Coordinates of N, CA and C and ligand atoms in Angstrom, one line a residue:
M1 N 21.8 121.0 16.7 CA 22.9 120.0 16.5 C 24.1 120.6 15.9
S2 N 25.3 120.1 16.4 CA 26.5 120.8 15.9 C 26.8 120.4 14.4
K3 N 27.6 121.2 13.8 CA 27.9 121.0 12.4 C 29.4 120.6 12.3
K4 N 29.6 119.6 11.5 CA 31.0 119.1 11.3 C 31.7 119.9 10.3
I5 N 32.8 120.4 10.7 CA 33.7 121.2 9.8 C 34.9 120.5 9.5
V6 N 35.2 120.3 8.2 CA 36.4 119.6 7.7 C 37.3 120.7 7.1
V7 N 38.5 120.9 7.5 CA 39.4 121.9 7.0 C 40.4 121.3 6.1
L8 N 40.6 121.9 4.9 CA 41.6 121.4 3.9 C 42.8 122.3 3.9
V9 N 44.0 121.8 4.0 CA 45.2 122.6 4.2 C 46.3 122.1 3.3
S10 N 47.3 123.0 3.0 CA 48.5 122.5 2.2 C 49.7 123.0 2.9
G11 N 49.6 124.0 3.8 CA 50.9 124.7 4.3 C 50.9 124.9 5.8
G12 N 51.3 126.2 6.1 CA 51.5 126.6 7.5 C 50.3 126.5 8.4
G13 N 49.2 126.8 7.8 CA 48.0 126.6 8.6 C 47.6 127.7 9.6
T14 N 48.1 129.0 9.3 CA 47.7 130.1 10.2 C 46.2 130.3 10.2
N15 N 45.6 130.1 9.0 CA 44.1 130.3 9.0 C 43.4 129.2 9.7
L16 N 43.9 128.0 9.7 CA 43.4 126.9 10.5 C 43.5 127.3 12.0
Q17 N 44.7 127.8 12.4 CA 44.8 128.2 13.8 C 43.8 129.3 14.2
A18 N 43.5 130.2 13.3 CA 42.5 131.2 13.6 C 41.1 130.6 13.8
L19 N 40.8 129.5 13.1 CA 39.6 128.8 13.2 C 39.6 128.0 14.6
I20 N 40.7 127.4 14.9 CA 40.8 126.6 16.2 C 40.6 127.6 17.3
D21 N 41.3 128.7 17.3 CA 41.2 129.7 18.4 C 39.7 130.3 18.5
A22 N 39.1 130.5 17.3 CA 37.7 131.0 17.3 C 36.8 130.0 18.0
E23 N 37.0 128.7 17.6 CA 36.1 127.6 18.2 C 36.3 127.6 19.7
K24 N 37.6 127.7 20.2 CA 37.8 127.7 21.6 C 37.1 128.9 22.3
R25 N 37.0 130.0 21.6 CA 36.3 131.2 22.2 C 34.8 131.1 22.1
G26 N 34.4 130.0 21.5 CA 32.9 129.8 21.3 C 32.4 130.7 20.1
E27 N 33.3 131.0 19.2 CA 32.9 131.9 18.1 C 32.6 131.2 16.7
L28 N 32.4 129.9 16.7 CA 32.1 129.2 15.5 C 30.6 128.8 15.4
G29 N 29.8 129.4 16.3 CA 28.4 129.1 16.3 C 28.2 127.6 16.6
E30 N 27.4 126.9 15.7 CA 27.2 125.5 15.9 C 28.3 124.6 15.3
G31 N 29.4 125.3 14.8 CA 30.4 124.6 14.1 C 31.5 123.9 15.0
K32 N 31.9 122.8 14.6 CA 33.0 122.1 15.4 C 34.0 121.5 14.3
I33 N 35.3 121.8 14.5 CA 36.3 121.3 13.6 C 36.5 119.8 13.9
T34 N 36.1 118.9 13.0 CA 36.2 117.5 13.3 C 37.3 116.8 12.6
C35 N 37.9 117.4 11.6 CA 38.9 116.7 10.8 C 39.7 117.8 10.0
V36 N 41.0 117.5 9.9 CA 41.9 118.4 9.0 C 42.5 117.5 8.0
I37 N 42.3 117.8 6.7 CA 42.9 117.0 5.6 C 44.0 117.8 4.9
A38 N 45.2 117.2 4.8 CA 46.3 118.0 4.1 C 46.6 117.3 2.7
S39 N 47.0 118.2 1.8 CA 47.4 117.7 0.5 C 48.9 117.4 0.4
K40 N 49.6 117.8 1.5 CA 51.0 117.6 1.5 C 51.4 117.0 2.9
A41 N 52.3 116.0 2.9 CA 52.6 115.3 4.1 C 53.3 116.2 5.1
D42 N 54.1 117.2 4.7 CA 54.9 118.0 5.6 C 54.2 119.3 6.0
A43 N 52.9 119.4 5.7 CA 52.2 120.7 6.0 C 52.2 120.9 7.6
Y44 N 52.7 122.0 8.0 CA 52.7 122.3 9.4 C 51.3 122.4 10.0
A45 N 50.4 122.7 9.2 CA 49.0 122.7 9.7 C 48.6 121.4 10.3
L46 N 49.2 120.3 9.9 CA 48.9 119.0 10.5 C 49.3 119.0 12.0
T47 N 50.4 119.6 12.3 CA 50.9 119.6 13.7 C 50.0 120.5 14.5
R48 N 49.5 121.6 13.9 CA 48.6 122.5 14.7 C 47.3 121.7 15.0
A49 N 46.8 120.9 14.1 CA 45.6 120.1 14.4 C 45.9 119.1 15.5
E50 N 47.0 118.3 15.3 CA 47.4 117.3 16.3 C 47.5 118.0 17.7
N51 N 48.2 119.1 17.8 CA 48.4 119.8 19.1 C 47.0 120.2 19.7
N52 N 46.0 120.2 18.9 CA 44.7 120.6 19.5 C 43.7 119.4 19.5
G53 N 44.2 118.2 19.3 CA 43.4 117.0 19.4 C 42.4 116.8 18.3
I54 N 42.7 117.4 17.1 CA 41.8 117.2 16.0 C 42.3 116.1 15.1
K55 N 41.4 115.3 14.6 CA 41.7 114.2 13.7 C 42.4 114.7 12.4
T56 N 43.4 114.0 12.0 CA 44.1 114.5 10.7 C 44.1 113.3 9.7
R57 N 44.0 113.7 8.4 CA 44.2 112.8 7.3 C 45.1 113.4 6.3
T58 N 45.8 112.6 5.5 CA 46.6 113.2 4.4 C 46.1 112.6 3.1
L59 N 45.9 113.4 2.2 CA 45.5 112.9 0.8 C 46.5 113.6 -0.1
I60 N 47.6 113.0 -0.4 CA 48.7 113.6 -1.1 C 48.4 113.8 -2.6
R61 N 48.4 115.0 -3.0 CA 48.1 115.3 -4.4 C 49.0 114.5 -5.4
K62 N 50.3 114.5 -5.0 CA 51.2 113.8 -5.9 C 51.0 112.3 -6.1
D63 N 50.2 111.7 -5.2 CA 50.0 110.3 -5.3 C 48.9 110.0 -6.4
Y64 N 48.3 111.0 -6.9 CA 47.2 110.8 -7.9 C 47.6 111.3 -9.2
Q65 N 47.2 110.6 -10.2 CA 47.6 111.0 -11.6 C 47.0 112.3 -12.1
D66 N 45.8 112.6 -11.7 CA 45.2 113.8 -12.2 C 44.2 114.4 -11.2
I67 N 43.7 115.6 -11.6 CA 42.7 116.2 -10.7 C 41.5 115.4 -10.5
A68 N 41.0 114.7 -11.6 CA 39.8 113.9 -11.5 C 39.9 112.8 -10.5
S69 N 41.0 112.0 -10.5 CA 41.1 110.9 -9.6 C 41.3 111.5 -8.1
Y70 N 42.1 112.6 -8.0 CA 42.3 113.2 -6.7 C 40.9 113.7 -6.1
S71 N 40.1 114.3 -7.0 CA 38.8 114.8 -6.6 C 37.9 113.7 -6.1
I72 N 37.9 112.6 -6.8 CA 37.0 111.5 -6.4 C 37.5 111.0 -5.0
A73 N 38.8 110.8 -4.8 CA 39.3 110.4 -3.5 C 38.9 111.4 -2.4
M74 N 39.0 112.7 -2.7 CA 38.7 113.7 -1.7 C 37.2 113.7 -1.4
R75 N 36.4 113.5 -2.5 CA 34.9 113.5 -2.2 C 34.6 112.3 -1.3
D76 N 35.2 111.2 -1.5 CA 34.9 110.0 -0.7 C 35.4 110.2 0.8
A77 N 36.5 110.9 0.9 CA 37.0 111.2 2.3 C 36.0 112.1 3.0
L78 N 35.6 113.1 2.3 CA 34.6 114.1 2.9 C 33.3 113.5 3.2
L79 N 32.8 112.6 2.4 CA 31.6 111.8 2.7 C 31.8 111.0 3.9
E80 N 32.9 110.3 4.0 CA 33.2 109.5 5.2 C 33.2 110.3 6.5
E81 N 33.8 111.5 6.3 CA 33.8 112.4 7.5 C 32.5 113.1 7.8
E82 N 31.5 112.9 7.0 CA 30.2 113.5 7.1 C 30.2 115.0 7.3
A83 N 31.0 115.6 6.4 CA 31.3 117.0 6.5 C 30.0 117.8 6.2
D84 N 29.7 118.8 7.1 CA 28.6 119.7 6.9 C 29.1 121.0 6.2
L85 N 30.4 121.3 6.5 CA 31.0 122.4 5.9 C 32.5 122.1 5.6
I86 N 33.0 122.5 4.5 CA 34.4 122.2 4.1 C 35.0 123.6 3.9
V87 N 36.2 123.8 4.6 CA 36.8 125.1 4.6 C 38.2 124.9 3.9
Y88 N 38.5 125.6 2.8 CA 39.8 125.6 2.3 C 40.6 126.7 3.0
A89 N 41.6 126.3 3.8 CA 42.4 127.2 4.6 C 43.8 127.1 4.1
G90 N 44.1 127.9 3.0 CA 45.5 127.7 2.4 C 45.6 126.4 1.7
F91 N 44.5 125.9 1.1 CA 44.5 124.7 0.4 C 44.8 125.0 -1.1
M92 N 45.9 124.5 -1.6 CA 46.4 125.0 -2.9 C 46.1 124.0 -4.1
T93 N 45.1 123.2 -3.9 CA 44.7 122.3 -5.0 C 43.3 122.6 -5.5
I94 N 43.2 122.6 -6.8 CA 41.8 122.8 -7.4 C 41.1 121.5 -7.5
L95 N 39.9 121.4 -7.0 CA 39.1 120.2 -7.0 C 38.0 120.4 -8.1
D96 N 37.6 119.3 -8.8 CA 36.7 119.4 -9.9 C 35.2 119.2 -9.4
E97 N 34.3 119.2 -10.4 CA 32.9 119.1 -10.0 C 32.5 117.9 -9.2
N98 N 33.3 116.8 -9.3 CA 33.0 115.6 -8.4 C 32.9 116.0 -7.0
V99 N 33.7 117.0 -6.5 CA 33.6 117.5 -5.2 C 32.6 118.7 -5.1
C100 N 32.8 119.6 -6.0 CA 32.0 120.9 -5.9 C 30.5 120.7 -6.1
D101 N 30.1 119.7 -6.9 CA 28.7 119.4 -7.1 C 28.1 118.7 -5.9
T102 N 28.9 117.7 -5.3 CA 28.5 116.9 -4.2 C 28.3 117.8 -3.0
F103 N 29.2 118.8 -2.8 CA 29.1 119.7 -1.6 C 28.8 121.1 -2.1
K104 N 27.8 121.3 -3.0 CA 27.5 122.6 -3.5 C 27.0 123.5 -2.3
N105 N 27.6 124.7 -2.3 CA 27.3 125.7 -1.3 C 27.6 125.2 0.1
K106 N 28.5 124.3 0.2 CA 29.0 123.8 1.5 C 30.5 123.9 1.6
M107 N 31.1 124.5 0.6 CA 32.6 124.6 0.6 C 32.9 126.1 0.5
I108 N 33.8 126.5 1.4 CA 34.2 127.9 1.4 C 35.8 128.0 1.3
N109 N 36.2 129.1 0.8 CA 37.7 129.4 0.6 C 38.0 130.8 1.0
V110 N 39.2 130.9 1.6 CA 39.7 132.3 1.9 C 40.8 132.6 0.8
H111 N 40.6 133.7 0.2 CA 41.6 134.2 -0.9 C 42.2 135.5 -0.4
P112 N 43.6 135.6 -0.6 CA 44.2 136.8 -0.1 C 44.2 138.0 -1.0
A113 N 43.1 138.4 -1.5 CA 42.9 139.6 -2.3 C 41.4 139.9 -2.4
L114 N 41.1 141.1 -2.9 CA 39.7 141.5 -3.1 C 39.2 141.0 -4.4
I115 N 38.6 139.8 -4.4 CA 38.1 139.3 -5.7 C 37.1 140.2 -6.3
P116 N 37.1 140.6 -7.6 CA 37.7 139.8 -8.7 C 39.2 140.3 -9.0
A117 N 39.9 141.0 -8.1 CA 41.2 141.3 -8.4 C 42.2 140.2 -8.0
F118 N 43.2 140.0 -8.8 CA 44.3 139.1 -8.4 C 43.8 137.7 -8.0
C119 N 42.9 137.1 -8.8 CA 42.4 135.8 -8.5 C 42.3 134.9 -9.7
G120 N 41.9 133.7 -9.5 CA 41.9 132.7 -10.6 C 43.1 131.8 -10.6
K121 N 43.2 130.9 -11.6 CA 44.2 129.9 -11.7 C 45.6 130.6 -11.6
G122 N 46.5 130.1 -10.8 CA 47.9 130.6 -10.7 C 48.0 131.7 -9.7
F123 N 46.9 132.2 -9.2 CA 47.0 133.3 -8.1 C 46.8 132.6 -6.7
Y124 N 47.9 132.3 -6.1 CA 47.8 131.8 -4.8 C 49.1 132.2 -3.9
G125 N 48.9 132.2 -2.6 CA 50.0 132.4 -1.7 C 50.7 133.8 -2.0
L126 N 52.0 133.8 -1.8 CA 52.7 135.1 -1.9 C 52.6 135.7 -3.3
H127 N 52.4 134.9 -4.3 CA 52.3 135.4 -5.7 C 51.2 136.5 -5.8
V128 N 50.1 136.3 -5.1 CA 49.0 137.2 -5.2 C 49.5 138.6 -4.7
H129 N 50.3 138.6 -3.7 CA 50.8 139.9 -3.2 C 51.8 140.5 -4.1
E130 N 52.6 139.7 -4.7 CA 53.6 140.2 -5.7 C 52.9 140.9 -6.8
C131 N 51.8 140.3 -7.3 CA 51.0 140.9 -8.4 C 50.4 142.2 -7.9
A132 N 49.9 142.3 -6.7 CA 49.2 143.5 -6.2 C 50.2 144.6 -6.1
L133 N 51.4 144.3 -5.6 CA 52.4 145.4 -5.5 C 52.9 145.8 -6.9
E134 N 53.0 144.8 -7.8 CA 53.5 145.2 -9.2 C 52.5 146.1 -9.8
K135 N 51.2 145.9 -9.6 CA 50.2 146.8 -10.1 C 50.1 148.1 -9.5
G136 N 50.6 148.2 -8.2 CA 50.6 149.5 -7.5 C 49.3 149.8 -6.8
V137 N 48.5 148.8 -6.5 CA 47.2 149.1 -5.9 C 47.5 149.7 -4.5
K138 N 46.6 150.5 -4.0 CA 46.7 151.2 -2.7 C 46.0 150.4 -1.7
V139 N 45.0 149.6 -2.1 CA 44.2 148.8 -1.2 C 44.2 147.4 -1.7
S140 N 44.4 146.4 -0.8 CA 44.1 145.0 -1.2 C 43.3 144.4 0.0
G141 N 43.4 143.1 0.2 CA 42.5 142.6 1.3 C 42.3 141.1 1.1
A142 N 41.2 140.6 1.7 CA 40.9 139.2 1.6 C 39.4 139.0 1.3
T143 N 39.1 137.8 0.8 CA 37.7 137.5 0.4 C 37.5 136.0 0.9
V144 N 36.3 135.8 1.5 CA 35.8 134.5 1.7 C 34.6 134.2 0.8
H145 N 34.7 133.1 0.0 CA 33.6 132.8 -1.0 C 33.3 131.4 -1.0
F146 N 32.2 131.0 -1.6 CA 31.9 129.6 -1.8 C 32.7 129.1 -3.0
V147 N 33.1 127.8 -2.9 CA 33.9 127.2 -3.9 C 33.0 126.6 -5.0
T148 N 33.4 126.9 -6.2 CA 32.7 126.2 -7.4 C 33.8 125.6 -8.2
A149 N 33.5 124.9 -9.2 CA 34.5 124.2 -10.1 C 35.4 125.3 -10.8
E150 N 34.8 126.5 -11.0 CA 35.6 127.6 -11.5 C 36.4 128.3 -10.4
C151 N 37.7 128.4 -10.6 CA 38.6 128.9 -9.5 C 38.3 130.3 -9.1
D152 N 38.0 130.5 -7.8 CA 37.8 131.8 -7.2 C 36.6 132.6 -7.7
A153 N 35.6 131.8 -8.3 CA 34.5 132.5 -9.0 C 33.2 132.3 -8.2
G154 N 33.1 131.6 -7.1 CA 31.8 131.3 -6.5 C 31.3 132.6 -5.7
P155 N 30.1 132.5 -5.2 CA 29.5 133.6 -4.5 C 30.3 134.1 -3.3
I156 N 30.5 135.4 -3.2 CA 31.3 136.0 -2.2 C 30.5 136.1 -0.9
I157 N 31.1 135.8 0.2 CA 30.4 135.8 1.5 C 30.9 137.1 2.3
L158 N 32.2 137.2 2.5 CA 32.7 138.4 3.2 C 34.0 138.9 2.5
Q159 N 34.2 140.2 2.6 CA 35.5 140.8 2.2 C 35.9 141.8 3.2
K160 N 37.3 142.0 3.2 CA 37.8 143.1 4.1 C 39.0 143.7 3.4
A161 N 39.0 145.0 3.4 CA 40.0 145.8 2.7 C 41.2 146.1 3.7
V162 N 42.4 146.1 3.2 CA 43.6 146.4 3.9 C 44.5 147.3 3.1
E163 N 45.0 148.4 3.8 CA 45.8 149.4 3.0 C 47.2 148.8 2.7
V164 N 47.6 149.1 1.5 CA 49.0 148.8 1.1 C 49.8 150.0 1.6
Q165 N 51.0 149.7 2.2 CA 51.9 150.8 2.7 C 53.1 151.0 1.9
E166 N 53.6 152.2 1.9 CA 54.9 152.5 1.1 C 56.0 151.6 1.6
G167 N 56.7 151.0 0.7 CA 57.8 150.1 1.1 C 57.4 148.7 1.4
D168 N 56.1 148.4 1.2 CA 55.7 147.0 1.4 C 56.4 146.0 0.5
T169 N 56.7 144.8 1.1 CA 57.2 143.7 0.3 C 56.1 142.7 0.2
P170 N 56.1 141.7 -0.7 CA 55.0 140.7 -0.7 C 54.8 140.1 0.7
E171 N 55.9 139.9 1.4 CA 55.8 139.3 2.8 C 55.1 140.2 3.8
T172 N 55.5 141.5 3.8 CA 54.8 142.4 4.8 C 53.4 142.6 4.5
L173 N 53.1 142.7 3.2 CA 51.7 142.8 2.8 C 50.9 141.6 3.1
Q174 N 51.5 140.4 2.9 CA 50.8 139.1 3.2 C 50.5 139.1 4.7
K175 N 51.5 139.5 5.5 CA 51.3 139.4 7.0 C 50.2 140.3 7.4
R176 N 50.2 141.6 6.9 CA 49.1 142.5 7.3 C 47.7 142.0 6.9
I177 N 47.7 141.5 5.6 CA 46.4 141.0 5.2 C 45.9 139.8 6.0
M178 N 46.8 138.9 6.4 CA 46.4 137.8 7.2 C 45.9 138.3 8.6
E179 N 46.7 139.2 9.2 CA 46.3 139.6 10.5 C 45.0 140.5 10.6
Q180 N 44.9 141.4 9.6 CA 43.8 142.3 9.6 C 42.6 141.8 8.9
A181 N 42.7 140.9 8.0 CA 41.6 140.4 7.2 C 41.3 138.9 7.3
E182 N 42.2 138.1 6.8 CA 41.9 136.7 6.7 C 41.5 136.0 8.1
W183 N 42.4 136.3 9.1 CA 42.1 135.6 10.4 C 40.8 136.1 11.1
K184 N 40.3 137.2 10.5 CA 39.0 137.7 11.1 C 37.8 137.2 10.3
I185 N 37.9 137.4 8.9 CA 36.7 137.1 8.2 C 36.5 135.6 7.9
L186 N 37.5 134.8 8.0 CA 37.3 133.4 7.8 C 36.5 132.8 8.9
P187 N 36.9 133.0 10.2 CA 36.1 132.5 11.3 C 34.7 133.1 11.3
K188 N 34.6 134.4 11.0 CA 33.3 135.0 10.9 C 32.3 134.4 9.9
A189 N 32.9 134.1 8.7 CA 32.1 133.5 7.7 C 31.7 132.1 8.1
V190 N 32.5 131.4 8.8 CA 32.2 130.0 9.2 C 31.1 130.1 10.3
Q191 N 31.2 131.1 11.2 CA 30.1 131.3 12.2 C 28.8 131.6 11.5
L192 N 28.8 132.5 10.5 CA 27.6 132.9 9.8 C 27.0 131.6 9.1
F193 N 27.8 130.8 8.5 CA 27.4 129.7 7.8 C 26.7 128.7 8.8
C194 N 27.5 128.4 9.9 CA 27.0 127.4 10.8 C 25.7 127.8 11.5
D195 N 25.5 129.1 11.6 CA 24.3 129.6 12.2 C 23.2 129.8 11.2
G196 N 23.4 129.3 10.0 CA 22.4 129.3 8.9 C 22.1 130.7 8.4
K197 N 23.1 131.6 8.5 CA 22.8 133.0 8.1 C 23.3 133.4 6.7
V198 N 23.8 132.4 6.0 CA 24.3 132.8 4.6 C 23.4 132.1 3.6
E199 N 22.7 132.9 2.8 CA 21.8 132.4 1.8 C 22.4 132.7 0.4
V200 N 22.5 131.7 -0.4 CA 23.0 131.9 -1.8 C 21.8 132.1 -2.7
V201 N 21.9 133.3 -3.4 CA 20.9 133.7 -4.4 C 21.6 133.9 -5.7
G202 N 21.4 133.0 -6.6 CA 22.1 133.0 -7.9 C 23.6 133.0 -7.6
N203 N 24.4 134.0 -8.2 CA 25.8 133.9 -7.9 C 26.2 134.9 -6.8
K204 N 25.3 135.2 -5.9 CA 25.6 136.2 -4.9 C 25.1 135.6 -3.5
T205 N 25.5 136.2 -2.4 CA 25.0 135.7 -1.1 C 24.2 136.9 -0.5
V206 N 23.3 136.5 0.4 CA 22.6 137.4 1.2 C 22.9 137.0 2.7
I207 N 23.4 137.9 3.5 CA 23.7 137.6 4.9 C 22.5 138.1 5.7
K208 N 21.9 137.1 6.4 CA 20.7 137.3 7.1 C 20.9 137.9 8.5
Ligands
GAR301 C1 46.8 132.4 3.0 O1 47.2 133.7 2.7 C2 45.6 132.1 2.1 O2 44.7 133.1 1.9 C3 46.3 131.7 0.8 O3 47.5 131.0 1.2 C4 47.8 131.4 2.5 C5 47.9 130.2 3.4 O4 48.4 130.5 4.7 N1 45.4 131.0 -0.1 C6 45.4 131.0 -1.4 O5 46.2 131.7 -2.0 C7 44.4 130.2 -2.1 N2 44.2 130.7 -3.5 P1 48.1 129.5 5.9 O6 48.5 128.1 5.5 O7 49.0 130.1 7.0 O8 46.6 129.6 6.3

């Protein structure tokens, strides 16, 4: 039986596009993207979903007083959508245990660095790459991991390294990491999950 994937977005949605393209190629295993939920009304990711006939919803972070009330609304939306897997694809809001406990080991996130480097609260989007360049790392990359209430701390599923090049700007590094790592390992991790090949053992995963 197919698995319902709900994708959470806040911005441009290139990772969502990578998932849509992978599904079209038959590369999400049993997974099917059934709904995209945005935290911002103007997220271009919503247009990408509509262009591909995928149901969209908006749950605007600013409409809620705090993370707790937003998390409860999100949990209810995800229960309504009967989500088997929830994918954060450039979703820039932290959700609390109301969501993370309800969907334990069923939520995954793509982060644009090699965790545990350049991760945690405040590390998102272009800022991650600014910090990597400031530190002078020669290699960065991307990580797909399970989401827990602690930001970027859940069990790691896949990682891919990408070389930093002389003269990189945050923008050029972000683009290379998206192209060479994020758009590849996010669909791959979704496929592995949907095919039942990701086992969580303590704070680690075993890929079967
Ligand atoms: C991606 O690089 C993603 O890894 C990052 O934001 C970008 C969203 O791009 N996510 C985070 O920083 C989460 N901590 P997209 O909207 O084009 O997929």
